[in-house]
Amino acid sequence: MSSSVRSPDGTVIGFETLGAGPPMVLVHGTGADHTRWSAVRERLAERFRLHLVDRRGRGLSRDEAGAYDIRREGDDIAAVAEAAGGGVYLLAHSYGALCALEAVGRTDAVTRLAAYEPPRPKPGEHVIGPDARERMRAAGTPEEVLVIFLREALRLSPADVEAMRRTPVWPARVAAAHTILRELEVVEQAEFGASLGEIAIPVRLFAGTESPEYLRLAADAVAARVPGADVVPLRGQAHQAMDFDPDQFVRAVFDFGEA
């Protein structure tokens, strides 16, 4: 079932709803839409009422009312959490986890946050270098932009990219590729500041043991700032555990829900 809410700036934020149980809002990362969760959604829906958000600029949330700002993404997620009725378990991946960290300071509707590798560069380095960003700007197709992102930012092997290309959600990822560069610009300037110390809900970070170092360091940095937060390793996995080891990923999500 598709539903929507209107964010404070007027943007309509769409989401898919399924399942039964306590509310869970799921926020996808860069170069994706709500179908990003396809490999795990049915199992998560056995315990939770899922609200799978299309972040602004794609899918059910394509028409944006104003200039892009990650703070507006925080407003968007807060609006969906409030529509879900409060008591929300917020599950967010990658750039979506940065958006989720913006959201928790805007609403009391979120009572728990699991953030899977919110990205930030290592100090003095880039997530993706200026040369790669120029190649993305010069790319002839959205798919080329997506592939450069997956290879350069997430350090995926050609074989892993091809495996993702064969999944049913690949067309949706290509359709969202136009949002990648603007989100990378935010990531390159990301800071985990003192406001994280004001978060007063349980927060858990997920980090793949095989993820690029900058992602693992970023997870540790968030956990160090948020009172009581911890980091749970996803063994043998990188940034796509929901795709390559859905059993481990779902167990980690359920374990935090019961903590």
PDB file of C-alpha atoms in Angstrom:
ATOM      1  CA  MET A   1       0.000   0.000   0.000  1.00  0.00           C
ATOM      2  CA  SER A   2       1.326   3.442  -0.947  1.00  0.00           C
ATOM      3  CA  SER A   3       0.877   6.458   1.311  1.00  0.00           C
ATOM      4  CA  SER A   4       2.361   9.928   1.568  1.00  0.00           C
ATOM      5  CA  VAL A   5       2.918  12.860   3.898  1.00  0.00           C
ATOM      6  CA  ARG A   6       3.710  16.480   3.198  1.00  0.00           C
ATOM      7  CA  SER A   7       7.058  17.654   4.546  1.00  0.00           C
ATOM      8  CA  PRO A   8       7.325  21.153   6.074  1.00  0.00           C
ATOM      9  CA  ASP A   9       8.708  22.640   2.829  1.00  0.00           C
ATOM     10  CA  GLY A  10       5.752  21.258   0.866  1.00  0.00           C
ATOM     11  CA  THR A  11       7.455  18.242  -0.703  1.00  0.00           C
ATOM     12  CA  VAL A  12       5.249  15.152  -0.807  1.00  0.00           C
ATOM     13  CA  ILE A  13       7.121  12.168   0.623  1.00  0.00           C
ATOM     14  CA  GLY A  14       5.797   8.798  -0.478  1.00  0.00           C
ATOM     15  CA  PHE A  15       6.282   5.454   1.200  1.00  0.00           C
ATOM     16  CA  GLU A  16       5.137   1.856   0.936  1.00  0.00           C
ATOM     17  CA  THR A  17       3.519   0.200   3.941  1.00  0.00           C
ATOM     18  CA  LEU A  18       3.255  -3.505   4.716  1.00  0.00           C
ATOM     19  CA  GLY A  19       3.340  -5.918   7.613  1.00  0.00           C
ATOM     20  CA  ALA A  20       1.935  -5.872  11.114  1.00  0.00           C
ATOM     21  CA  GLY A  21       3.362  -4.995  14.502  1.00  0.00           C
ATOM     22  CA  PRO A  22       5.237  -2.007  15.941  1.00  0.00           C
ATOM     23  CA  PRO A  23       6.099   0.684  13.391  1.00  0.00           C
ATOM     24  CA  MET A  24       9.433   0.646  11.586  1.00  0.00           C
ATOM     25  CA  VAL A  25      10.505   3.380   9.146  1.00  0.00           C
ATOM     26  CA  LEU A  26      13.188   2.319   6.644  1.00  0.00           C
ATOM     27  CA  VAL A  27      15.414   4.886   4.941  1.00  0.00           C
ATOM     28  CA  HIS A  28      17.530   3.861   1.952  1.00  0.00           C
ATOM     29  CA  GLY A  29      20.901   5.249   0.911  1.00  0.00           C
ATOM     30  CA  THR A  30      22.326   6.910  -2.191  1.00  0.00           C
ATOM     31  CA  GLY A  31      21.432   5.757  -5.686  1.00  0.00           C
ATOM     32  CA  ALA A  32      18.355   3.843  -4.542  1.00  0.00           C
ATOM     33  CA  ASP A  33      14.702   4.049  -3.586  1.00  0.00           C
ATOM     34  CA  HIS A  34      12.455   2.076  -1.225  1.00  0.00           C
ATOM     35  CA  THR A  35      12.978  -1.104  -3.263  1.00  0.00           C
ATOM     36  CA  ARG A  36      16.510  -1.161  -1.808  1.00  0.00           C
ATOM     37  CA  TRP A  37      15.039  -3.277   1.006  1.00  0.00           C
ATOM     38  CA  SER A  38      13.516  -5.943  -1.268  1.00  0.00           C
ATOM     39  CA  ALA A  39      15.789  -8.744  -0.049  1.00  0.00           C
ATOM     40  CA  VAL A  40      14.719  -8.320   3.586  1.00  0.00           C
ATOM     41  CA  ARG A  41      11.359  -6.564   3.592  1.00  0.00           C
ATOM     42  CA  GLU A  42       9.163  -9.659   3.822  1.00  0.00           C
ATOM     43  CA  ARG A  43      11.054 -11.012   6.819  1.00  0.00           C
ATOM     44  CA  LEU A  44      11.099  -7.655   8.579  1.00  0.00           C
ATOM     45  CA  ALA A  45       7.356  -7.359   7.953  1.00  0.00           C
ATOM     46  CA  GLU A  46       6.775 -10.528   9.974  1.00  0.00           C
ATOM     47  CA  ARG A  47       7.507  -8.513  13.136  1.00  0.00           C
ATOM     48  CA  PHE A  48       7.027  -4.875  12.181  1.00  0.00           C
ATOM     49  CA  ARG A  49       4.656  -2.595  10.314  1.00  0.00           C
ATOM     50  CA  LEU A  50       7.063  -1.293   7.680  1.00  0.00           C
ATOM     51  CA  HIS A  51       7.034   2.202   6.212  1.00  0.00           C
ATOM     52  CA  LEU A  52       9.556   2.125   3.345  1.00  0.00           C
ATOM     53  CA  VAL A  53      10.396   5.690   2.395  1.00  0.00           C
ATOM     54  CA  ASP A  54      11.294   7.018  -1.026  1.00  0.00           C
ATOM     55  CA  ARG A  55      13.644   9.859  -0.141  1.00  0.00           C
ATOM     56  CA  ARG A  56      13.067  13.145  -1.940  1.00  0.00           C
ATOM     57  CA  GLY A  57      13.984  13.320  -5.600  1.00  0.00           C
ATOM     58  CA  ARG A  58      12.942   9.810  -6.657  1.00  0.00           C
ATOM     59  CA  GLY A  59      10.108   7.307  -6.871  1.00  0.00           C
ATOM     60  CA  LEU A  60       7.022   8.351  -4.927  1.00  0.00           C
ATOM     61  CA  SER A  61       8.817  11.534  -3.759  1.00  0.00           C
ATOM     62  CA  ARG A  62      10.107  12.818  -7.085  1.00  0.00           C
ATOM     63  CA  ASP A  63       8.784  16.399  -7.038  1.00  0.00           C
ATOM     64  CA  GLU A  64      10.781  18.593  -4.640  1.00  0.00           C
ATOM     65  CA  ALA A  65       9.413  21.890  -3.388  1.00  0.00           C
ATOM     66  CA  GLY A  66      12.724  23.626  -2.710  1.00  0.00           C
ATOM     67  CA  ALA A  67      16.479  23.535  -3.116  1.00  0.00           C
ATOM     68  CA  TYR A  68      18.179  20.425  -1.793  1.00  0.00           C
ATOM     69  CA  ASP A  69      19.380  20.403   1.814  1.00  0.00           C
ATOM     70  CA  ILE A  70      19.982  17.342   3.983  1.00  0.00           C
ATOM     71  CA  ARG A  71      18.169  19.113   6.824  1.00  0.00           C
ATOM     72  CA  ARG A  72      15.009  18.870   4.746  1.00  0.00           C
ATOM     73  CA  GLU A  73      15.567  15.140   4.521  1.00  0.00           C
ATOM     74  CA  GLY A  74      15.508  15.097   8.320  1.00  0.00           C
ATOM     75  CA  ASP A  75      12.150  16.880   8.187  1.00  0.00           C
ATOM     76  CA  ASP A  76      10.892  14.319   5.672  1.00  0.00           C
ATOM     77  CA  ILE A  77      11.753  11.333   7.842  1.00  0.00           C
ATOM     78  CA  ALA A  78      10.330  12.983  10.942  1.00  0.00           C
ATOM     79  CA  ALA A  79       7.054  13.559   9.092  1.00  0.00           C
ATOM     80  CA  VAL A  80       6.833   9.895   8.073  1.00  0.00           C
ATOM     81  CA  ALA A  81       7.635   8.769  11.642  1.00  0.00           C
ATOM     82  CA  GLU A  82       4.857  10.938  12.990  1.00  0.00           C
ATOM     83  CA  ALA A  83       2.429   9.597  10.390  1.00  0.00           C
ATOM     84  CA  ALA A  84       3.405   6.092  11.519  1.00  0.00           C
ATOM     85  CA  GLY A  85       1.979   6.949  14.932  1.00  0.00           C
ATOM     86  CA  GLY A  86       5.091   7.260  17.099  1.00  0.00           C
ATOM     87  CA  GLY A  87       7.099   4.599  18.885  1.00  0.00           C
ATOM     88  CA  VAL A  88       9.056   4.163  15.667  1.00  0.00           C
ATOM     89  CA  TYR A  89      12.083   1.937  15.156  1.00  0.00           C
ATOM     90  CA  LEU A  90      14.074   3.839  12.516  1.00  0.00           C
ATOM     91  CA  LEU A  91      16.315   1.689  10.302  1.00  0.00           C
ATOM     92  CA  ALA A  92      18.574   3.586   7.933  1.00  0.00           C
ATOM     93  CA  HIS A  93      21.351   2.694   5.521  1.00  0.00           C
ATOM     94  CA  SER A  94      24.365   4.710   4.332  1.00  0.00           C
ATOM     95  CA  TYR A  95      23.424   8.262   3.298  1.00  0.00           C
ATOM     96  CA  GLY A  96      19.965   7.506   4.632  1.00  0.00           C
ATOM     97  CA  ALA A  97      21.586   7.059   8.044  1.00  0.00           C
ATOM     98  CA  LEU A  98      22.950  10.612   7.821  1.00  0.00           C
ATOM     99  CA  CYS A  99      19.398  11.748   7.076  1.00  0.00           C
ATOM    100  CA  ALA A 100      18.098   9.705  10.004  1.00  0.00           C
ATOM    101  CA  LEU A 101      20.555  11.372  12.383  1.00  0.00           C
ATOM    102  CA  GLU A 102      19.077  14.682  11.221  1.00  0.00           C
ATOM    103  CA  ALA A 103      15.553  13.374  11.856  1.00  0.00           C
ATOM    104  CA  VAL A 104      15.877  12.197  15.451  1.00  0.00           C
ATOM    105  CA  GLY A 105      16.350  15.750  16.698  1.00  0.00           C
ATOM    106  CA  ARG A 106      13.159  16.887  14.976  1.00  0.00           C
ATOM    107  CA  THR A 107      10.571  14.514  16.444  1.00  0.00           C
ATOM    108  CA  ASP A 108       9.720  12.445  19.491  1.00  0.00           C
ATOM    109  CA  ALA A 109       8.092   9.834  17.250  1.00  0.00           C
ATOM    110  CA  VAL A 110      11.378   7.910  16.833  1.00  0.00           C
ATOM    111  CA  THR A 111      12.283   5.829  19.876  1.00  0.00           C
ATOM    112  CA  ARG A 112      15.133   3.701  18.444  1.00  0.00           C
ATOM    113  CA  LEU A 113      17.630   4.128  15.596  1.00  0.00           C
ATOM    114  CA  ALA A 114      19.732   1.501  13.822  1.00  0.00           C
ATOM    115  CA  ALA A 115      22.166   3.240  11.461  1.00  0.00           C
ATOM    116  CA  TYR A 116      24.113   1.100   8.990  1.00  0.00           C
ATOM    117  CA  GLU A 117      27.360   2.918   8.115  1.00  0.00           C
ATOM    118  CA  PRO A 118      26.532   6.629   7.856  1.00  0.00           C
ATOM    119  CA  PRO A 119      29.343   7.852   5.589  1.00  0.00           C
ATOM    120  CA  ARG A 120      32.053  10.406   6.284  1.00  0.00           C
ATOM    121  CA  PRO A 121      35.537  10.651   4.732  1.00  0.00           C
ATOM    122  CA  LYS A 122      38.645   9.816   6.690  1.00  0.00           C
ATOM    123  CA  PRO A 123      40.224  13.079   7.886  1.00  0.00           C
ATOM    124  CA  GLY A 124      42.184  14.657   5.071  1.00  0.00           C
ATOM    125  CA  GLU A 125      40.801  12.276   2.435  1.00  0.00           C
ATOM    126  CA  HIS A 126      37.822  11.971   0.075  1.00  0.00           C
ATOM    127  CA  VAL A 127      35.125   9.333  -0.130  1.00  0.00           C
ATOM    128  CA  ILE A 128      35.426   9.687  -3.876  1.00  0.00           C
ATOM    129  CA  GLY A 129      38.118  11.805  -5.486  1.00  0.00           C
ATOM    130  CA  PRO A 130      37.612  14.902  -7.638  1.00  0.00           C
ATOM    131  CA  ASP A 131      38.619  12.965 -10.759  1.00  0.00           C
ATOM    132  CA  ALA A 132      35.904  10.372 -10.215  1.00  0.00           C
ATOM    133  CA  ARG A 133      33.326  13.081  -9.562  1.00  0.00           C
ATOM    134  CA  GLU A 134      34.299  14.731 -12.840  1.00  0.00           C
ATOM    135  CA  ARG A 135      33.862  11.405 -14.622  1.00  0.00           C
ATOM    136  CA  MET A 136      30.410  11.108 -13.075  1.00  0.00           C
ATOM    137  CA  ARG A 137      29.477  14.609 -14.290  1.00  0.00           C
ATOM    138  CA  ALA A 138      30.702  13.738 -17.778  1.00  0.00           C
ATOM    139  CA  ALA A 139      29.013  10.325 -17.864  1.00  0.00           C
ATOM    140  CA  GLY A 140      26.769   9.645 -20.813  1.00  0.00           C
ATOM    141  CA  THR A 141      24.100   7.674 -18.950  1.00  0.00           C
ATOM    142  CA  PRO A 142      22.666   7.432 -15.423  1.00  0.00           C
ATOM    143  CA  GLU A 143      23.828   3.824 -15.268  1.00  0.00           C
ATOM    144  CA  GLU A 144      27.411   4.924 -15.862  1.00  0.00           C
ATOM    145  CA  VAL A 145      27.108   7.370 -12.945  1.00  0.00           C
ATOM    146  CA  LEU A 146      25.809   4.586 -10.706  1.00  0.00           C
ATOM    147  CA  VAL A 147      28.585   2.186 -11.673  1.00  0.00           C
ATOM    148  CA  ILE A 148      31.302   4.780 -11.008  1.00  0.00           C
ATOM    149  CA  PHE A 149      29.753   5.409  -7.596  1.00  0.00           C
ATOM    150  CA  LEU A 150      29.611   1.726  -6.711  1.00  0.00           C
ATOM    151  CA  ARG A 151      33.169   1.092  -7.871  1.00  0.00           C
ATOM    152  CA  GLU A 152      34.820   4.248  -6.498  1.00  0.00           C
ATOM    153  CA  ALA A 153      32.855   5.130  -3.347  1.00  0.00           C
ATOM    154  CA  LEU A 154      31.822   1.669  -2.149  1.00  0.00           C
ATOM    155  CA  ARG A 155      34.908  -0.104  -3.540  1.00  0.00           C
ATOM    156  CA  LEU A 156      32.800  -2.885  -5.069  1.00  0.00           C
ATOM    157  CA  SER A 157      34.498  -5.347  -7.362  1.00  0.00           C
ATOM    158  CA  PRO A 158      33.332  -5.660 -10.981  1.00  0.00           C
ATOM    159  CA  ALA A 159      31.817  -9.040 -10.053  1.00  0.00           C
ATOM    160  CA  ASP A 160      29.795  -7.511  -7.212  1.00  0.00           C
ATOM    161  CA  VAL A 161      28.552  -4.725  -9.480  1.00  0.00           C
ATOM    162  CA  GLU A 162      27.480  -7.300 -12.046  1.00  0.00           C
ATOM    163  CA  ALA A 163      25.683  -9.266  -9.320  1.00  0.00           C
ATOM    164  CA  MET A 164      23.771  -6.135  -8.360  1.00  0.00           C
ATOM    165  CA  ARG A 165      23.018  -5.407 -12.020  1.00  0.00           C
ATOM    166  CA  ARG A 166      21.218  -8.767 -12.244  1.00  0.00           C
ATOM    167  CA  THR A 167      18.867  -7.996  -9.342  1.00  0.00           C
ATOM    168  CA  PRO A 168      15.285  -6.769  -9.920  1.00  0.00           C
ATOM    169  CA  VAL A 169      16.018  -3.458  -8.138  1.00  0.00           C
ATOM    170  CA  TRP A 170      18.761  -2.361 -10.546  1.00  0.00           C
ATOM    171  CA  PRO A 171      16.405  -0.242 -12.730  1.00  0.00           C
ATOM    172  CA  ALA A 172      15.266   1.694  -9.658  1.00  0.00           C
ATOM    173  CA  ARG A 173      18.885   2.328  -8.707  1.00  0.00           C
ATOM    174  CA  VAL A 174      19.623   3.656 -12.179  1.00  0.00           C
ATOM    175  CA  ALA A 175      16.528   5.870 -12.012  1.00  0.00           C
ATOM    176  CA  ALA A 176      17.827   7.448  -8.787  1.00  0.00           C
ATOM    177  CA  ALA A 177      21.359   8.031 -10.111  1.00  0.00           C
ATOM    178  CA  HIS A 178      20.702  11.738 -10.714  1.00  0.00           C
ATOM    179  CA  THR A 179      20.710  12.279  -6.925  1.00  0.00           C
ATOM    180  CA  ILE A 180      24.142  10.705  -6.331  1.00  0.00           C
ATOM    181  CA  LEU A 181      26.385  13.692  -6.970  1.00  0.00           C
ATOM    182  CA  ARG A 182      24.465  16.068  -4.730  1.00  0.00           C
ATOM    183  CA  GLU A 183      24.551  13.546  -1.903  1.00  0.00           C
ATOM    184  CA  LEU A 184      28.253  12.920  -2.366  1.00  0.00           C
ATOM    185  CA  GLU A 185      28.852  16.654  -1.946  1.00  0.00           C
ATOM    186  CA  VAL A 186      27.109  16.481   1.442  1.00  0.00           C
ATOM    187  CA  VAL A 187      29.090  13.396   2.456  1.00  0.00           C
ATOM    188  CA  GLU A 188      32.407  15.051   1.622  1.00  0.00           C
ATOM    189  CA  GLN A 189      31.556  17.826   4.111  1.00  0.00           C
ATOM    190  CA  ALA A 190      29.922  15.627   6.760  1.00  0.00           C
ATOM    191  CA  GLU A 191      30.743  16.373  10.376  1.00  0.00           C
ATOM    192  CA  PHE A 192      29.645  14.481  13.463  1.00  0.00           C
ATOM    193  CA  GLY A 193      29.260  17.357  15.853  1.00  0.00           C
ATOM    194  CA  ALA A 194      28.137  18.041  19.385  1.00  0.00           C
ATOM    195  CA  SER A 195      24.443  17.704  18.459  1.00  0.00           C
ATOM    196  CA  LEU A 196      24.895  13.927  18.419  1.00  0.00           C
ATOM    197  CA  GLY A 197      25.513  14.137  22.143  1.00  0.00           C
ATOM    198  CA  GLU A 198      21.936  15.372  22.572  1.00  0.00           C
ATOM    199  CA  ILE A 199      20.368  12.212  21.148  1.00  0.00           C
ATOM    200  CA  ALA A 200      18.467  10.558  23.974  1.00  0.00           C
ATOM    201  CA  ILE A 201      17.154   7.376  22.342  1.00  0.00           C
ATOM    202  CA  PRO A 202      18.879   4.005  21.937  1.00  0.00           C
ATOM    203  CA  VAL A 203      21.173   4.064  18.888  1.00  0.00           C
ATOM    204  CA  ARG A 204      23.065   1.181  17.362  1.00  0.00           C
ATOM    205  CA  LEU A 205      25.506   1.341  14.470  1.00  0.00           C
ATOM    206  CA  PHE A 206      25.957  -1.579  12.074  1.00  0.00           C
ATOM    207  CA  ALA A 207      29.358  -1.871  10.373  1.00  0.00           C
ATOM    208  CA  GLY A 208      30.560  -4.508   7.947  1.00  0.00           C
ATOM    209  CA  THR A 209      33.867  -6.068   8.869  1.00  0.00           C
ATOM    210  CA  GLU A 210      34.837  -5.961   5.172  1.00  0.00           C
ATOM    211  CA  SER A 211      33.595  -2.428   4.503  1.00  0.00           C
ATOM    212  CA  PRO A 212      35.916   0.330   3.310  1.00  0.00           C
ATOM    213  CA  GLU A 213      37.846   1.734   6.257  1.00  0.00           C
ATOM    214  CA  TYR A 214      36.238   5.160   6.052  1.00  0.00           C
ATOM    215  CA  LEU A 215      32.798   3.646   6.645  1.00  0.00           C
ATOM    216  CA  ARG A 216      33.929   1.641   9.670  1.00  0.00           C
ATOM    217  CA  LEU A 217      35.666   4.687  11.141  1.00  0.00           C
ATOM    218  CA  ALA A 218      32.564   6.791  10.579  1.00  0.00           C
ATOM    219  CA  ALA A 219      30.396   4.279  12.440  1.00  0.00           C
ATOM    220  CA  ASP A 220      32.825   4.358  15.355  1.00  0.00           C
ATOM    221  CA  ALA A 221      32.812   8.159  15.306  1.00  0.00           C
ATOM    222  CA  VAL A 222      29.023   8.363  15.561  1.00  0.00           C
ATOM    223  CA  ALA A 223      28.932   5.792  18.363  1.00  0.00           C
ATOM    224  CA  ALA A 224      31.554   7.772  20.270  1.00  0.00           C
ATOM    225  CA  ARG A 225      29.362  10.896  20.118  1.00  0.00           C
ATOM    226  CA  VAL A 226      25.927   9.441  20.890  1.00  0.00           C
ATOM    227  CA  PRO A 227      25.385   8.567  24.565  1.00  0.00           C
ATOM    228  CA  GLY A 228      25.064   4.815  25.038  1.00  0.00           C
ATOM    229  CA  ALA A 229      25.463   3.979  21.354  1.00  0.00           C
ATOM    230  CA  ASP A 230      27.337   0.884  20.254  1.00  0.00           C
ATOM    231  CA  VAL A 231      28.628  -0.705  17.054  1.00  0.00           C
ATOM    232  CA  VAL A 232      27.623  -4.214  16.009  1.00  0.00           C
ATOM    233  CA  PRO A 233      29.826  -5.836  13.346  1.00  0.00           C
ATOM    234  CA  LEU A 234      28.263  -7.596  10.381  1.00  0.00           C
ATOM    235  CA  ARG A 235      30.764 -10.429   9.995  1.00  0.00           C
ATOM    236  CA  GLY A 236      32.175 -11.083   6.565  1.00  0.00           C
ATOM    237  CA  GLN A 237      30.073  -8.340   5.015  1.00  0.00           C
ATOM    238  CA  ALA A 238      30.675  -4.889   3.604  1.00  0.00           C
ATOM    239  CA  HIS A 239      28.141  -2.162   2.832  1.00  0.00           C
ATOM    240  CA  GLN A 240      25.453  -4.430   1.353  1.00  0.00           C
ATOM    241  CA  ALA A 241      24.745  -7.055   4.009  1.00  0.00           C
ATOM    242  CA  MET A 242      21.007  -6.924   3.304  1.00  0.00           C
ATOM    243  CA  ASP A 243      21.791  -8.213  -0.200  1.00  0.00           C
ATOM    244  CA  PHE A 244      24.636 -10.663   0.420  1.00  0.00           C
ATOM    245  CA  ASP A 245      23.776 -11.987   3.907  1.00  0.00           C
ATOM    246  CA  PRO A 246      20.144 -11.116   4.629  1.00  0.00           C
ATOM    247  CA  ASP A 247      19.950 -13.667   7.455  1.00  0.00           C
ATOM    248  CA  GLN A 248      22.692 -11.960   9.441  1.00  0.00           C
ATOM    249  CA  PHE A 249      21.289  -8.529   8.684  1.00  0.00           C
ATOM    250  CA  VAL A 250      17.751  -9.398   9.794  1.00  0.00           C
ATOM    251  CA  ARG A 251      19.043 -11.017  12.990  1.00  0.00           C
ATOM    252  CA  ALA A 252      20.955  -7.845  13.834  1.00  0.00           C
ATOM    253  CA  VAL A 253      17.865  -5.705  13.232  1.00  0.00           C
ATOM    254  CA  PHE A 254      15.661  -7.974  15.366  1.00  0.00           C
ATOM    255  CA  ASP A 255      18.241  -8.207  18.150  1.00  0.00           C
ATOM    256  CA  PHE A 256      18.325  -4.430  18.519  1.00  0.00           C
ATOM    257  CA  GLY A 257      14.531  -4.292  18.476  1.00  0.00           C
ATOM    258  CA  GLU A 258      14.488  -6.613  21.474  1.00  0.00           C
ATOM    259  CA  ALA A 259      17.346  -4.927  23.363  1.00  0.00           C
TER     260      ALA A 259
END
